[in-house]
Short mmCIF file of C-alpha atoms and ligand atoms in Angstrom, two decimals:
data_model
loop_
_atom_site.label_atom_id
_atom_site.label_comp_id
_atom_site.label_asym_id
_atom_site.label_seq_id
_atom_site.Cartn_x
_atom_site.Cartn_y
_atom_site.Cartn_z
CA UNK A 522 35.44 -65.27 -28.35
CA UNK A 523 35.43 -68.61 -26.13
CA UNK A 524 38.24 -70.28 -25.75
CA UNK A 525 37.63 -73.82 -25.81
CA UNK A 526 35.39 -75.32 -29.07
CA UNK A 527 31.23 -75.84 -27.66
CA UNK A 528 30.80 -79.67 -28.98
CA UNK A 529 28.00 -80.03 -30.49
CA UNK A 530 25.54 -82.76 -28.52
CA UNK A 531 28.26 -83.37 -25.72
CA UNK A 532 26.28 -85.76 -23.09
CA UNK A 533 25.39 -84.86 -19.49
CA UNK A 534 27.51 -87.01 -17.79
CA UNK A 535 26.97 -87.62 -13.88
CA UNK A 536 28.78 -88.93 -11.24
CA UNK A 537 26.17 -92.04 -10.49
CA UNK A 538 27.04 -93.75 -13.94
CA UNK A 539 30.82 -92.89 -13.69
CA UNK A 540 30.29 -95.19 -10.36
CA UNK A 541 28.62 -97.46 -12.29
CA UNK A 542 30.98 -98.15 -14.90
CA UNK A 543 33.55 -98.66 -12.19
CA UNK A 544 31.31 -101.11 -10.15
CA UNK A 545 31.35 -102.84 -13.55
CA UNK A 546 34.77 -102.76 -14.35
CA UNK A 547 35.44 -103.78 -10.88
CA UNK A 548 33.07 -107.51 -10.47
CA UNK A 549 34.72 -107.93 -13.66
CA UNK A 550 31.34 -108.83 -15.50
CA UNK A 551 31.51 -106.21 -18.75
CA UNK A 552 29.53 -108.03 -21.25
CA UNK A 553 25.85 -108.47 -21.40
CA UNK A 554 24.55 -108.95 -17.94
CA UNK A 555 21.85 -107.96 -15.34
CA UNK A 556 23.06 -104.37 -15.74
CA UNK A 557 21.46 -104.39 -19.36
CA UNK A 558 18.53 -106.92 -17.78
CA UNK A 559 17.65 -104.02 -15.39
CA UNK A 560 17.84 -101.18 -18.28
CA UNK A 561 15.36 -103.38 -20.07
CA UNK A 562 12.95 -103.87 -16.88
CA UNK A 563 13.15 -99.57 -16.57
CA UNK A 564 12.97 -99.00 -20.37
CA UNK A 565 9.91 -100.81 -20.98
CA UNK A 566 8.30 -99.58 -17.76
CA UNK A 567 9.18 -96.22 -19.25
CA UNK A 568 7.96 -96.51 -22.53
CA UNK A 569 5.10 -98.92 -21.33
CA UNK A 570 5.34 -101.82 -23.99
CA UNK A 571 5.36 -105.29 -22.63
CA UNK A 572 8.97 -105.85 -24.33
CA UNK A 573 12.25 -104.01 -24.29
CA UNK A 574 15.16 -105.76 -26.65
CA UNK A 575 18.96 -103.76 -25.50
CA UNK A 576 21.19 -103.87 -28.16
CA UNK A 577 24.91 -101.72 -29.26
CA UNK A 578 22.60 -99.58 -31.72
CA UNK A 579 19.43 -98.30 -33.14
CA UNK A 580 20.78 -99.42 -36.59
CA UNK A 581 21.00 -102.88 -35.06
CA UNK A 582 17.69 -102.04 -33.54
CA UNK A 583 16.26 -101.38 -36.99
CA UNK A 584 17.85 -104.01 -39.15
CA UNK A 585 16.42 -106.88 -35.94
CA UNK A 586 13.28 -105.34 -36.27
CA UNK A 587 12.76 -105.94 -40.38
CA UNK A 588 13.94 -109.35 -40.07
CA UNK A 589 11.57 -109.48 -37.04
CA UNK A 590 8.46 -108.32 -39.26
CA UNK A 591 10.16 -111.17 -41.83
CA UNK A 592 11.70 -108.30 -44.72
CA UNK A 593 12.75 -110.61 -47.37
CA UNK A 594 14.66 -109.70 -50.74
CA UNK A 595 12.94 -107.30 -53.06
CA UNK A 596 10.51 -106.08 -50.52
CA UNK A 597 10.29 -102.25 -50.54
CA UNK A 598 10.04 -100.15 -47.76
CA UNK A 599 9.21 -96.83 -47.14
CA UNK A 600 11.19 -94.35 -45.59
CA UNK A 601 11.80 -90.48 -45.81
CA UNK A 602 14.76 -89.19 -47.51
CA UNK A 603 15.18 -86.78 -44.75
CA UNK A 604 16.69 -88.94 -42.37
CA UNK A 605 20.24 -90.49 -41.08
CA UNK A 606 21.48 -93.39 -43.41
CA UNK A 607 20.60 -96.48 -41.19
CA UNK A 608 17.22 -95.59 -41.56
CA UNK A 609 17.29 -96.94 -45.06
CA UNK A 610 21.02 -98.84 -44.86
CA UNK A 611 19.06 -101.31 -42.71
CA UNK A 612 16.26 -102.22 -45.39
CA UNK A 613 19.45 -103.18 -47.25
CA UNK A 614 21.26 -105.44 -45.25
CA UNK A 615 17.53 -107.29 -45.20
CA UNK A 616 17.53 -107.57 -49.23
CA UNK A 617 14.97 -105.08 -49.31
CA UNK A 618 14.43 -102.17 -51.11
CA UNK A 619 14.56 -98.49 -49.27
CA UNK A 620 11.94 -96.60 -51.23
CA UNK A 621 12.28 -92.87 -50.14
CA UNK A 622 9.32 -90.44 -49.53
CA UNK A 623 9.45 -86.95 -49.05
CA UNK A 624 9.15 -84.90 -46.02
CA UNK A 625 7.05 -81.51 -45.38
CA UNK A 626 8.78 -78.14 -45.25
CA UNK A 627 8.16 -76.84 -41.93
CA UNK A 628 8.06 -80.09 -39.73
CA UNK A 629 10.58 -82.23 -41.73
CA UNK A 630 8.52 -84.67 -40.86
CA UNK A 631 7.36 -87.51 -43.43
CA UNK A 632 4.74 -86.40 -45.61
CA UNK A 633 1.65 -88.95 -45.11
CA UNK A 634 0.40 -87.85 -48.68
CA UNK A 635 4.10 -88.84 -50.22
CA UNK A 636 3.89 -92.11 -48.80
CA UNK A 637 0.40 -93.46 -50.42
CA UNK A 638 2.32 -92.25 -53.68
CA UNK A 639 4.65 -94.49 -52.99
CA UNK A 640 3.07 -97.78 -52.31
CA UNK A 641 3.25 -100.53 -54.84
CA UNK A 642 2.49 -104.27 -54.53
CA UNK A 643 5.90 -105.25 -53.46
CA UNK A 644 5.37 -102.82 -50.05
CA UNK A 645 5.42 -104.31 -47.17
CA UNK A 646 6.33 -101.86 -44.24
CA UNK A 647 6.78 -98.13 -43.27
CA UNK A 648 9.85 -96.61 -40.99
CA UNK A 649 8.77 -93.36 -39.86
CA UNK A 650 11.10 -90.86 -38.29
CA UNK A 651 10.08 -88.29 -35.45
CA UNK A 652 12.10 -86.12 -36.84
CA UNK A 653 14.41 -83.85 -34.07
CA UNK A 654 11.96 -85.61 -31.55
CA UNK A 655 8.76 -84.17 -33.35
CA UNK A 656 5.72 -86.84 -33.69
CA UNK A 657 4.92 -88.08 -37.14
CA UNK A 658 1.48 -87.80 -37.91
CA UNK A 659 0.54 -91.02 -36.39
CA UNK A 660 -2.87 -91.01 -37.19
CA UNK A 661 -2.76 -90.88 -41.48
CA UNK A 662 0.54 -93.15 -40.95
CA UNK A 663 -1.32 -95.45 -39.12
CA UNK A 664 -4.28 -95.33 -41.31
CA UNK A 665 -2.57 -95.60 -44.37
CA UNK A 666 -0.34 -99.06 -42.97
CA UNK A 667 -3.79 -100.99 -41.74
CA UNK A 668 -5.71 -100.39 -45.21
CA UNK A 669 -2.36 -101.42 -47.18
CA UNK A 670 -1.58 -104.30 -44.70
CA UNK A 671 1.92 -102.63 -44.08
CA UNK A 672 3.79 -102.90 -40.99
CA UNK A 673 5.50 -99.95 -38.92
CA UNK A 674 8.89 -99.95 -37.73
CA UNK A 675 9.01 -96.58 -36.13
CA UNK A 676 12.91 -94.64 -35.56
CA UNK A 677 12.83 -92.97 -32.55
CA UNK A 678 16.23 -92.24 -32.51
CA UNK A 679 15.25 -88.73 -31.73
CA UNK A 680 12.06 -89.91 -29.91
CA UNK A 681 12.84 -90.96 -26.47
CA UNK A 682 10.39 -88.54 -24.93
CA UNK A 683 7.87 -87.87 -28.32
CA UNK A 684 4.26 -88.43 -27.00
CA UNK A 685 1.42 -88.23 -29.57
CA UNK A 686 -1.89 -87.91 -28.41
CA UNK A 687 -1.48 -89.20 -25.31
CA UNK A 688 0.30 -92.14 -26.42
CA UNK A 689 4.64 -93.30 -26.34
CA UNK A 690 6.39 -92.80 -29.44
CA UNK A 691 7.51 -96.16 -30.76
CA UNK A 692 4.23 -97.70 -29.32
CA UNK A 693 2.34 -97.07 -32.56
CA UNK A 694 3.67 -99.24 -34.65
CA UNK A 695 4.44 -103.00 -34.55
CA UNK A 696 8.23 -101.80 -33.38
CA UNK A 697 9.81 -98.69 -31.98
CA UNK A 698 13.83 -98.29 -32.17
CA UNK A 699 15.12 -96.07 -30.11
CA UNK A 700 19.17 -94.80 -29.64
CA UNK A 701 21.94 -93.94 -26.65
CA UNK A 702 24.67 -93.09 -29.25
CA UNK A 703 26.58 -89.81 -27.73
CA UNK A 704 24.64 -87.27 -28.89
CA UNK A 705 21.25 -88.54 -28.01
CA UNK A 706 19.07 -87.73 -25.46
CA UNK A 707 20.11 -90.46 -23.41
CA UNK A 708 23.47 -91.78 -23.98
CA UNK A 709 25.08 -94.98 -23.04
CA UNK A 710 28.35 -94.29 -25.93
CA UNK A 711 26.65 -96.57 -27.97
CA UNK A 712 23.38 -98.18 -27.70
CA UNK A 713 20.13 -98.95 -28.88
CA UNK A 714 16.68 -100.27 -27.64
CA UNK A 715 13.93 -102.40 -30.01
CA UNK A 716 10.40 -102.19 -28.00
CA UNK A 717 7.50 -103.99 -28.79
CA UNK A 718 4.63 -105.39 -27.49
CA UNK A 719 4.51 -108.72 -29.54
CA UNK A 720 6.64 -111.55 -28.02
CA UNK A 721 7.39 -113.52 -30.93
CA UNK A 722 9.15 -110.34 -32.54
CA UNK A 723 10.86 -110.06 -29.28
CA UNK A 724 12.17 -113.33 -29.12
CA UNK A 725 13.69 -113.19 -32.49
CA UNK A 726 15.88 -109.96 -31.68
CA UNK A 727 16.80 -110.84 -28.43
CA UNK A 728 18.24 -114.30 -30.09
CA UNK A 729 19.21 -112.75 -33.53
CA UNK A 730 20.91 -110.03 -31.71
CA UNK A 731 23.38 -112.62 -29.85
CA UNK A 732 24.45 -114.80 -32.36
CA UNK A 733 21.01 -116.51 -32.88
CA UNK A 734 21.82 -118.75 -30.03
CA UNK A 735 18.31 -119.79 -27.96
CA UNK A 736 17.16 -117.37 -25.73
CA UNK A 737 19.10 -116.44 -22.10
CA UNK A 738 22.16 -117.59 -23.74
CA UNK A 739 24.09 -114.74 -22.02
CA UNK A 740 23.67 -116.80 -18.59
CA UNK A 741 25.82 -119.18 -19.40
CA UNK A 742 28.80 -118.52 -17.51
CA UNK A 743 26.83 -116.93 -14.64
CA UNK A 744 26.64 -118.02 -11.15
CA UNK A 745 23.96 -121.38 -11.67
CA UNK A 746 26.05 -122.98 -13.59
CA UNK A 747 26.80 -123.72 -17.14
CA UNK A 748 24.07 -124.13 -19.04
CA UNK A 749 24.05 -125.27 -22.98
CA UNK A 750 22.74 -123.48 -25.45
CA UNK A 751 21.36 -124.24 -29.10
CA UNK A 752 22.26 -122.49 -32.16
CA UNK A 753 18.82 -121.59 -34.05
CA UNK A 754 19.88 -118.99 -36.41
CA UNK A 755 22.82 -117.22 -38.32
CA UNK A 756 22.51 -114.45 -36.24
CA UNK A 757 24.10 -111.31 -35.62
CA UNK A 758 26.42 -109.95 -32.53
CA UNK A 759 24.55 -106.66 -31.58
CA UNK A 760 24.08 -107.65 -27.76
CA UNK A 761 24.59 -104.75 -25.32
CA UNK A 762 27.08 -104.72 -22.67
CA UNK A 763 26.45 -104.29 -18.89
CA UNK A 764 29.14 -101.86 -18.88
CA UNK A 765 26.92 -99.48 -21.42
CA UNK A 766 23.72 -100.42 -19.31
CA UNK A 767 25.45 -99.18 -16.31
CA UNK A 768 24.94 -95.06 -17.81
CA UNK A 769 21.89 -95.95 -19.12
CA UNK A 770 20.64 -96.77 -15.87
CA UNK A 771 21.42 -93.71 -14.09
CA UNK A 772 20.39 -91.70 -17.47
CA UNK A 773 16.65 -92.83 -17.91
CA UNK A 774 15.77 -91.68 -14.35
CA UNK A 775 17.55 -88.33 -15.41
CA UNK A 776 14.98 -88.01 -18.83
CA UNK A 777 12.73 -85.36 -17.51
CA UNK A 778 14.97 -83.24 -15.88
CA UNK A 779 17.89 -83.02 -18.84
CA UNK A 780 14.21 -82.76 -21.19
CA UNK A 781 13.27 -79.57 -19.38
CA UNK A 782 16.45 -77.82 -19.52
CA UNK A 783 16.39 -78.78 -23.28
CA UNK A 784 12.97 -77.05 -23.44
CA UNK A 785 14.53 -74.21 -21.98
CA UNK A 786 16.81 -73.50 -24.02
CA UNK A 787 14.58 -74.04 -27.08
CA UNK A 788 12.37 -71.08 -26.12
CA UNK A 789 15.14 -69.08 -25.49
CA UNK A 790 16.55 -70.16 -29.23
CA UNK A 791 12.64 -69.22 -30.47
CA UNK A 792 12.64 -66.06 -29.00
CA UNK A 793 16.21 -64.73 -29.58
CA UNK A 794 15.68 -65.71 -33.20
CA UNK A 795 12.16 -65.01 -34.49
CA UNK A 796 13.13 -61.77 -36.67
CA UNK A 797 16.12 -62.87 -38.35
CA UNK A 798 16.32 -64.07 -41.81
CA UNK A 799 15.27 -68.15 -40.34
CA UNK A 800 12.82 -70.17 -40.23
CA UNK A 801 12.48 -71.53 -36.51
CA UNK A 802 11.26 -74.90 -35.99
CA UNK A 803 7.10 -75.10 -36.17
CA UNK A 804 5.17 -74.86 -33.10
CA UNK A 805 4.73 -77.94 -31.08
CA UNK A 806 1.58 -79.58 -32.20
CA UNK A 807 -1.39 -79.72 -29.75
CA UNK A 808 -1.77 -82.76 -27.92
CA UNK A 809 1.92 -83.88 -28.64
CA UNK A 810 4.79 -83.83 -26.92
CA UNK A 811 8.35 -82.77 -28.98
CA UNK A 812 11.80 -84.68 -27.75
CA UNK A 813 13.86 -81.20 -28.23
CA UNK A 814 16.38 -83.39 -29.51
CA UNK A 815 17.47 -81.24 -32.34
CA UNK A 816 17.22 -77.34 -32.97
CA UNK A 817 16.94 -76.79 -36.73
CA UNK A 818 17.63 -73.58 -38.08
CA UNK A 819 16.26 -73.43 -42.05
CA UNK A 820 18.36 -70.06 -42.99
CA UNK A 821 16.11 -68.29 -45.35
CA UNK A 822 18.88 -67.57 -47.90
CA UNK A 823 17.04 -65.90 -50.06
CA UNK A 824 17.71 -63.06 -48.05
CA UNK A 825 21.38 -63.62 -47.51
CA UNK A 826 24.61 -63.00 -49.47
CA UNK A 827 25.99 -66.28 -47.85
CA UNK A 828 25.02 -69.90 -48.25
CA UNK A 829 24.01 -72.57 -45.25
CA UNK A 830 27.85 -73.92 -45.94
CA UNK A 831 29.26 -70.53 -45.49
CA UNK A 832 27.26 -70.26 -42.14
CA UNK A 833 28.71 -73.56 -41.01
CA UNK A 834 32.25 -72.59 -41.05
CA UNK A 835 31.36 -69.11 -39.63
CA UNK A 836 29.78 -70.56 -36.86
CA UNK A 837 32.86 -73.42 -36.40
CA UNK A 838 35.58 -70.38 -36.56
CA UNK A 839 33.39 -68.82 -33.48
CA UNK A 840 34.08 -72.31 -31.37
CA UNK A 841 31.11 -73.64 -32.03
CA UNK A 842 30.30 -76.90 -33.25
CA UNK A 843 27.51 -77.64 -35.17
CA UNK A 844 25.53 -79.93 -37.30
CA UNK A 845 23.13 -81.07 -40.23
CA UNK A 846 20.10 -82.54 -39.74
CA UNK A 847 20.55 -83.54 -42.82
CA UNK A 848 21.56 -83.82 -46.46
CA UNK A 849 18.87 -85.90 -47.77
CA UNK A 850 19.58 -89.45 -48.55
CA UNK A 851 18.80 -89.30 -52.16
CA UNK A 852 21.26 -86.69 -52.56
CA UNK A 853 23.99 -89.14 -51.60
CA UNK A 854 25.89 -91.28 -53.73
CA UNK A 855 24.83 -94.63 -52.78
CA UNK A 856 21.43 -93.89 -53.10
CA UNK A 857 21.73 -92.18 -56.22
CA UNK A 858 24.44 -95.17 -57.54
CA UNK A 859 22.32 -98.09 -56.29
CA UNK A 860 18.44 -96.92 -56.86
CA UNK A 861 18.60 -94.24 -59.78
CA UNK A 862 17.46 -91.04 -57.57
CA UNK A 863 18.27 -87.73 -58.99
CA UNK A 864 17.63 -84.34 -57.79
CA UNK A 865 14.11 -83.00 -58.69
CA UNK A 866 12.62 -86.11 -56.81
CA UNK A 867 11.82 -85.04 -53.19
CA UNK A 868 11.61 -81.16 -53.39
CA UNK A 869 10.71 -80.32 -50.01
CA UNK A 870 13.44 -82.63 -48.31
CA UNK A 871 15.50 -80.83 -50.79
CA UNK A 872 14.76 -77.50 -50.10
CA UNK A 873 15.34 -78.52 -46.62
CA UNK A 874 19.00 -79.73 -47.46
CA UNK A 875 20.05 -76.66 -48.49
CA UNK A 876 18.75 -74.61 -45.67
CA UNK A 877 19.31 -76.77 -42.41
CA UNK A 878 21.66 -76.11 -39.69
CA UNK A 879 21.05 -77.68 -36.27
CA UNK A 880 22.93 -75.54 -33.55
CA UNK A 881 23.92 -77.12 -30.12
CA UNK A 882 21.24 -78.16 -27.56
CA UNK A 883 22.39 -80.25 -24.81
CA UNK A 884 21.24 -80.42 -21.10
CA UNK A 885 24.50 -79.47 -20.34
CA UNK A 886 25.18 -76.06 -22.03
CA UNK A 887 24.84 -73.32 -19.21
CA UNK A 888 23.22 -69.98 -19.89
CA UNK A 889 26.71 -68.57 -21.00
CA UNK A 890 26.84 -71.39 -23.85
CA UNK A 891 23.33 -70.55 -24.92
CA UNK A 892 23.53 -66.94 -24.87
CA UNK A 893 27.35 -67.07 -26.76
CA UNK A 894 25.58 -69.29 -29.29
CA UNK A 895 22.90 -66.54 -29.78
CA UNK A 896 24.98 -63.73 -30.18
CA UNK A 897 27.25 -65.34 -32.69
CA UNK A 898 23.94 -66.49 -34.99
CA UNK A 899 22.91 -63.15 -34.60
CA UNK A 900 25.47 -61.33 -35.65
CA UNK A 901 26.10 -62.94 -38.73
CA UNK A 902 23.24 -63.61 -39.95
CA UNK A 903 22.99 -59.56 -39.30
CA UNK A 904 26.10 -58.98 -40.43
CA UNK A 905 25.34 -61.22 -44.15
CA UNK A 906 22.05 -59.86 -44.88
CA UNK A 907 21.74 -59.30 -48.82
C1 PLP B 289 21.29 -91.66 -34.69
C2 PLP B 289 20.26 -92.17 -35.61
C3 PLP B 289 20.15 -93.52 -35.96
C4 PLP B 289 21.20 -94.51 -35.61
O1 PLP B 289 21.42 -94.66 -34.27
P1 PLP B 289 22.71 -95.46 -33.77
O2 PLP B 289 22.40 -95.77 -32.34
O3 PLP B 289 23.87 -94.55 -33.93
O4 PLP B 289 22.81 -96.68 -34.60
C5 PLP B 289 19.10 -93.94 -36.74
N1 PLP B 289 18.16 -93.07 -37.17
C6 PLP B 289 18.23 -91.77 -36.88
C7 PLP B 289 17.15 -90.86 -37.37
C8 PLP B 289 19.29 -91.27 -36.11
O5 PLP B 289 19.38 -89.96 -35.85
#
């Protein structure tokens, strides 16, 4: 038994962005600054679009985006039920209306099919999720948005390193959101990124996103002199600081490495796991490139005398922490309050619900971690056959 508890997605933290953050603290210059200027300049040289928009969140991200693309009350939008709140939270906060589709089994991904089912007159745009880092299928998403005139706002808040067919996640649709919260596979605490590669959408979020004040408004108090700005908008206060860009910075040139060790440990996870009573996640699809931002376990309890919940606490009373990837959002309260959805709706994505259980996998576990984590899945899923 380990002593101290294995968080689940604790961050790689180096030395060069604990500098950083000093250097920052140090000039004295916290807010947004050229810190989160040069984050932008490396993101979108990353990601190749022609515009990179830092801001405190990928929710903040999102919501920028759908007033970007001009959401306006009582337009629906499509998004999977399997997915983290702000996904569809956002759609709110525009007026709109989150209209949930359902996800397949084995990739969790959004189900193309489910989403023509969907449409109605009052759609107007699509937010796919690469789920756990895993590409949508871009292609029928794609196909399906141009012949209903939809626009694509894809969440690639598990995406940061998702290719599909030789092309950048988030570089598909008309905007790509990406995330640095904590548990992400680049952190910055918290943080979020909006790219695009249409400069009127990026003008909007970089001026909604600081108080709708005209464009370079951050400069004010800098070094040239005071310079007035012009309010244009009600906007919001979801500007990034230079003292978050400062990890980021020293993160990025860090995603390959921390991706590989990821990898790593994800083959391990396959192989140590391929004849208990799980599903592992699907293969990687040809000509795609996964994120290995989240391992899913779908325990096949069927053939177990415990439930997923059971499993959770097991796992937490061996030190380790873990999570789920998730409880669909039409099973929550809200959702089911606000929009009518009842169980029976989304079957797969409920199936799913039941079964998921994402176990730690972080560039920083060591083999020890991985192998502890192993042994303790093992033995009771073993130990609970029925
Ligand atoms: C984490 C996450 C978000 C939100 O990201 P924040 O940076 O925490 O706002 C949105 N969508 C998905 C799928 C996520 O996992």
């Amino acid at each position: 038994m380990r002593r101290d508890f294995l968080v689940f997605g604790s961050p790689l933290i180096e030395q060069p962005e604990i500098e950083e953050v000093v250097a920052s603290m140090k000039s004295g210059w916290l807010g947004t600054g050229p810190k989160v200027h040069k984050f932008e300049e490396m993101y979108k040289k990353y990601k190749g679009s022609k515009y990179a928009m830092a801001v405190n969140s990928c929710t903040a991200a999102l919501h920028l985006s759908l007033l970007a693309i001009g959401i306006k009350p009582g337009d629906e939008v499509i998004v999977p039920t399997m997915t983290f709140t702000s996904t569809a939270s956002v759609v709110i906060h525009t007026g709109g209306i989150p209209v949930f589709a359902d996800c397949k089994k084995d990739t969790m991904n959004i189900d193309p099919e489910d989403i023509k089912r969907k449409i109605t007159p009052r759609t107007k745009a699509i937010i796919p999720v690469h789920f756990a880092g895993r590409a949508c299928e871009m292609d029928a998403i794609m196909d399906i948005a141009e012949r209903h005139n939809l626009r694509v706002i894809e969440d690639c808040a598990h995406a940061i390193e998702t290719e599909y067919h030789g092309k950048q996640a988030g570089t598909f649709g008309d905007l790509g959101c990406f995330s640095f919260y904590v548990t992400k596979n680049i952190v910055t605490g918290e943080g979020g990124m909006a790219i695009t590669d249409n400069e009127e959408y990026s003008s909007t979020i970089k001026i909604m996103a600081l108080h709708g004040m005209s464009k370079d408004a951050w400069k004010r108090f800098g070094d040239s002199g005071y310079k007035h700005y012009q309010v244009l908008y009600a906007g919001y206060k979801y500007n990034m600081m230079d003292l978050q860009a400062a990890i980021g910075i020293h993160q990025l040139p860090r995603v390959d490495h921390q991706w590989k060790r990821r990898q790593e440990i994800w083959n391990m996870y396959n192989e140590a796991f391929k004849d208990l009573p799980v599903f592992t996640p699907a293969p990687v699809e040809s000509d795609t490139k996964h994120a290995y931002h989240l391992y899913n376990l779908l325990l096949d309890i069927e053939r177990l005398k415990i439930s997923r919940d059971d499993f959770l606490d097991m796992m937490t009373k061996r030190n380790i922490g873990i999570g789920v990837h998730y409880v669909a959002l039409h099973l929550h309260p809200f959702y089911q309050n606000a929009f009518g959805y009842k169980i029976g709706g989304l079957p797969n994505a409920e199936w799913v619900s039941e079964r998921t259980v994402s176990i730690p996998l972080s560039a920083k576990l060591t083999d020890e971690d991985v192998e502890y984590v192993i042994e303790a899945v093992n033995s009771i899923l073993t130990l609970n056959l029925s």
